[in-house]
JSON list of C-alpha atoms in Angstrom, two decimals:
[
{"chain": "A", "resi": 391, "resn": "MET", "atom": "CA", "xyz": [-24.79, 44.55, -35.37]},
{"chain": "A", "resi": 392, "resn": "THR", "atom": "CA", "xyz": [-24.29, 46.32, -32.08]},
{"chain": "A", "resi": 393, "resn": "GLN", "atom": "CA", "xyz": [-21.12, 47.53, -30.49]},
{"chain": "A", "resi": 394, "resn": "GLY", "atom": "CA", "xyz": [-21.30, 44.61, -28.05]},
{"chain": "A", "resi": 395, "resn": "ASP", "atom": "CA", "xyz": [-21.34, 42.12, -30.92]},
{"chain": "A", "resi": 396, "resn": "VAL", "atom": "CA", "xyz": [-18.29, 43.71, -32.49]},
{"chain": "A", "resi": 397, "resn": "LEU", "atom": "CA", "xyz": [-16.45, 43.68, -29.17]},
{"chain": "A", "resi": 398, "resn": "SER", "atom": "CA", "xyz": [-17.30, 40.01, -28.59]},
{"chain": "A", "resi": 399, "resn": "ILE", "atom": "CA", "xyz": [-15.99, 39.12, -32.07]},
{"chain": "A", "resi": 400, "resn": "LEU", "atom": "CA", "xyz": [-12.82, 41.10, -31.39]},
{"chain": "A", "resi": 401, "resn": "ARG", "atom": "CA", "xyz": [-12.38, 39.40, -28.01]},
{"chain": "A", "resi": 402, "resn": "GLU", "atom": "CA", "xyz": [-12.86, 35.99, -29.63]},
{"chain": "A", "resi": 403, "resn": "PHE", "atom": "CA", "xyz": [-10.36, 36.94, -32.36]},
{"chain": "A", "resi": 404, "resn": "PHE", "atom": "CA", "xyz": [-7.65, 37.77, -29.81]},
{"chain": "A", "resi": 405, "resn": "PHE", "atom": "CA", "xyz": [-8.40, 34.58, -27.87]},
{"chain": "A", "resi": 406, "resn": "VAL", "atom": "CA", "xyz": [-8.04, 32.52, -31.06]},
{"chain": "A", "resi": 407, "resn": "ALA", "atom": "CA", "xyz": [-4.79, 34.30, -31.96]},
{"chain": "A", "resi": 408, "resn": "VAL", "atom": "CA", "xyz": [-3.28, 33.54, -28.55]},
{"chain": "A", "resi": 409, "resn": "LYS", "atom": "CA", "xyz": [-4.59, 29.98, -28.69]},
{"chain": "A", "resi": 410, "resn": "ILE", "atom": "CA", "xyz": [-2.92, 29.38, -32.06]},
{"chain": "A", "resi": 411, "resn": "ALA", "atom": "CA", "xyz": [0.35, 31.25, -31.51]},
{"chain": "A", "resi": 412, "resn": "GLY", "atom": "CA", "xyz": [0.79, 30.32, -27.85]},
{"chain": "A", "resi": 413, "resn": "PRO", "atom": "CA", "xyz": [2.25, 26.82, -28.21]},
{"chain": "A", "resi": 414, "resn": "LEU", "atom": "CA", "xyz": [4.70, 27.96, -30.90]},
{"chain": "A", "resi": 415, "resn": "LEU", "atom": "CA", "xyz": [5.86, 30.93, -28.86]},
{"chain": "A", "resi": 416, "resn": "VAL", "atom": "CA", "xyz": [6.27, 28.88, -25.68]},
{"chain": "A", "resi": 417, "resn": "ILE", "atom": "CA", "xyz": [8.34, 26.22, -27.43]},
{"chain": "A", "resi": 418, "resn": "SER", "atom": "CA", "xyz": [10.47, 28.89, -29.09]},
{"chain": "A", "resi": 419, "resn": "MET", "atom": "CA", "xyz": [11.09, 30.73, -25.81]},
{"chain": "A", "resi": 420, "resn": "VAL", "atom": "CA", "xyz": [11.90, 27.58, -23.83]},
{"chain": "A", "resi": 421, "resn": "LEU", "atom": "CA", "xyz": [14.26, 26.35, -26.53]},
{"chain": "A", "resi": 422, "resn": "GLY", "atom": "CA", "xyz": [15.88, 29.79, -26.70]},
{"chain": "A", "resi": 423, "resn": "ILE", "atom": "CA", "xyz": [16.53, 29.76, -22.95]},
{"chain": "A", "resi": 424, "resn": "VAL", "atom": "CA", "xyz": [17.97, 26.25, -23.09]},
{"chain": "A", "resi": 425, "resn": "VAL", "atom": "CA", "xyz": [20.28, 27.16, -25.97]},
{"chain": "A", "resi": 426, "resn": "ALA", "atom": "CA", "xyz": [21.31, 30.41, -24.24]},
{"chain": "A", "resi": 427, "resn": "ILE", "atom": "CA", "xyz": [22.24, 28.48, -21.09]},
{"chain": "A", "resi": 428, "resn": "PHE", "atom": "CA", "xyz": [24.19, 26.00, -23.21]},
{"chain": "A", "resi": 429, "resn": "GLN", "atom": "CA", "xyz": [26.00, 28.86, -24.97]},
{"chain": "A", "resi": 430, "resn": "ALA", "atom": "CA", "xyz": [26.83, 30.55, -21.69]},
{"chain": "A", "resi": 431, "resn": "ALA", "atom": "CA", "xyz": [28.14, 27.32, -20.21]},
{"chain": "A", "resi": 432, "resn": "THR", "atom": "CA", "xyz": [30.30, 26.40, -23.21]},
{"chain": "A", "resi": 433, "resn": "GLN", "atom": "CA", "xyz": [31.14, 29.94, -24.38]},
{"chain": "A", "resi": 434, "resn": "ILE", "atom": "CA", "xyz": [30.11, 29.05, -27.92]},
{"chain": "A", "resi": 435, "resn": "HIS", "atom": "CA", "xyz": [28.43, 32.10, -29.41]},
{"chain": "A", "resi": 436, "resn": "GLU", "atom": "CA", "xyz": [27.35, 30.92, -32.83]},
{"chain": "A", "resi": 437, "resn": "GLN", "atom": "CA", "xyz": [24.22, 32.59, -34.26]},
{"chain": "A", "resi": 438, "resn": "THR", "atom": "CA", "xyz": [23.03, 29.50, -36.10]},
{"chain": "A", "resi": 439, "resn": "LEU", "atom": "CA", "xyz": [23.11, 27.55, -32.83]},
{"chain": "A", "resi": 440, "resn": "THR", "atom": "CA", "xyz": [19.99, 29.43, -31.70]},
{"chain": "A", "resi": 441, "resn": "PHE", "atom": "CA", "xyz": [18.28, 29.74, -35.07]},
{"chain": "A", "resi": 442, "resn": "VAL", "atom": "CA", "xyz": [18.36, 26.17, -36.38]},
{"chain": "A", "resi": 443, "resn": "PRO", "atom": "CA", "xyz": [16.93, 24.38, -33.30]},
{"chain": "A", "resi": 444, "resn": "LYS", "atom": "CA", "xyz": [14.11, 26.93, -33.04]},
{"chain": "A", "resi": 445, "resn": "LEU", "atom": "CA", "xyz": [13.35, 26.56, -36.74]},
{"chain": "A", "resi": 446, "resn": "LEU", "atom": "CA", "xyz": [13.24, 22.77, -36.47]},
{"chain": "A", "resi": 447, "resn": "ALA", "atom": "CA", "xyz": [11.13, 22.83, -33.30]},
{"chain": "A", "resi": 448, "resn": "ILE", "atom": "CA", "xyz": [8.58, 25.19, -34.80]},
{"chain": "A", "resi": 449, "resn": "ALA", "atom": "CA", "xyz": [8.42, 23.14, -38.01]},
{"chain": "A", "resi": 450, "resn": "ILE", "atom": "CA", "xyz": [7.77, 19.98, -35.97]},
{"chain": "A", "resi": 451, "resn": "MET", "atom": "CA", "xyz": [5.14, 21.77, -33.88]},
{"chain": "A", "resi": 452, "resn": "LEU", "atom": "CA", "xyz": [3.41, 23.02, -37.04]},
{"chain": "A", "resi": 453, "resn": "LEU", "atom": "CA", "xyz": [3.35, 19.47, -38.39]},
{"chain": "A", "resi": 454, "resn": "LEU", "atom": "CA", "xyz": [1.92, 18.14, -35.14]},
{"chain": "A", "resi": 455, "resn": "LEU", "atom": "CA", "xyz": [-0.53, 20.94, -34.36]},
{"chain": "A", "resi": 456, "resn": "GLY", "atom": "CA", "xyz": [-1.39, 22.16, -37.86]},
{"chain": "A", "resi": 457, "resn": "SER", "atom": "CA", "xyz": [-4.69, 20.32, -38.14]},
{"chain": "A", "resi": 458, "resn": "TRP", "atom": "CA", "xyz": [-5.77, 21.54, -34.69]},
{"chain": "A", "resi": 459, "resn": "MET", "atom": "CA", "xyz": [-4.87, 25.12, -35.64]},
{"chain": "A", "resi": 460, "resn": "MET", "atom": "CA", "xyz": [-6.90, 24.87, -38.83]},
{"chain": "A", "resi": 461, "resn": "THR", "atom": "CA", "xyz": [-9.87, 23.48, -36.88]},
{"chain": "A", "resi": 462, "resn": "VAL", "atom": "CA", "xyz": [-9.72, 26.42, -34.45]},
{"chain": "A", "resi": 463, "resn": "LEU", "atom": "CA", "xyz": [-9.57, 28.90, -37.35]},
{"chain": "A", "resi": 464, "resn": "ASP", "atom": "CA", "xyz": [-12.38, 27.10, -39.17]},
{"chain": "A", "resi": 465, "resn": "ASP", "atom": "CA", "xyz": [-14.61, 27.24, -36.08]},
{"chain": "A", "resi": 466, "resn": "PHE", "atom": "CA", "xyz": [-13.86, 30.95, -35.66]},
{"chain": "A", "resi": 467, "resn": "PHE", "atom": "CA", "xyz": [-14.68, 31.81, -39.26]},
{"chain": "A", "resi": 468, "resn": "ASN", "atom": "CA", "xyz": [-17.84, 29.69, -39.18]},
{"chain": "A", "resi": 469, "resn": "MET", "atom": "CA", "xyz": [-18.92, 31.65, -36.09]},
{"chain": "A", "resi": 470, "resn": "ILE", "atom": "CA", "xyz": [-18.28, 34.94, -37.90]},
{"chain": "A", "resi": 471, "resn": "PHE", "atom": "CA", "xyz": [-20.18, 33.85, -41.02]},
{"chain": "A", "resi": 472, "resn": "ASP", "atom": "CA", "xyz": [-23.08, 32.62, -38.87]},
{"chain": "A", "resi": 473, "resn": "LYS", "atom": "CA", "xyz": [-23.27, 36.06, -37.28]},
{"chain": "A", "resi": 474, "resn": "ILE", "atom": "CA", "xyz": [-23.18, 37.68, -40.73]},
{"chain": "A", "resi": 475, "resn": "LYS", "atom": "CA", "xyz": [-26.04, 35.43, -41.87]},
{"chain": "A", "resi": 476, "resn": "MET", "atom": "CA", "xyz": [-28.14, 36.58, -38.93]},
{"chain": "A", "resi": 477, "resn": "LEU", "atom": "CA", "xyz": [-27.96, 40.21, -40.11]}
]
C-alpha cells in the first residue's frame, strides 16, 4: 500500500465523517440559534430550554437518518476491506 493509497483512505474517512455528522450538527446549530433568539426576546434564561429541544431534534434526526448513516459507513468499510483484500 502506497502513501497515496493511505492518503486517499484518510481523505475518504474525513469525507464520510462530515457526511454523517453534518446534518446533526446543522440541525443542532440552527435550533440553538432559534432558541437563543427566543431567550433573548423573552429574557428567559433557562438551561434546559436549549438542551431539551436539541436532544429531541437530534434523536428524531437519528431515527430518520440512521439507516442512511449505516449505509454510508457500510460502504466505507467495504471499500477499506476491498483494498485490504487486494494486498
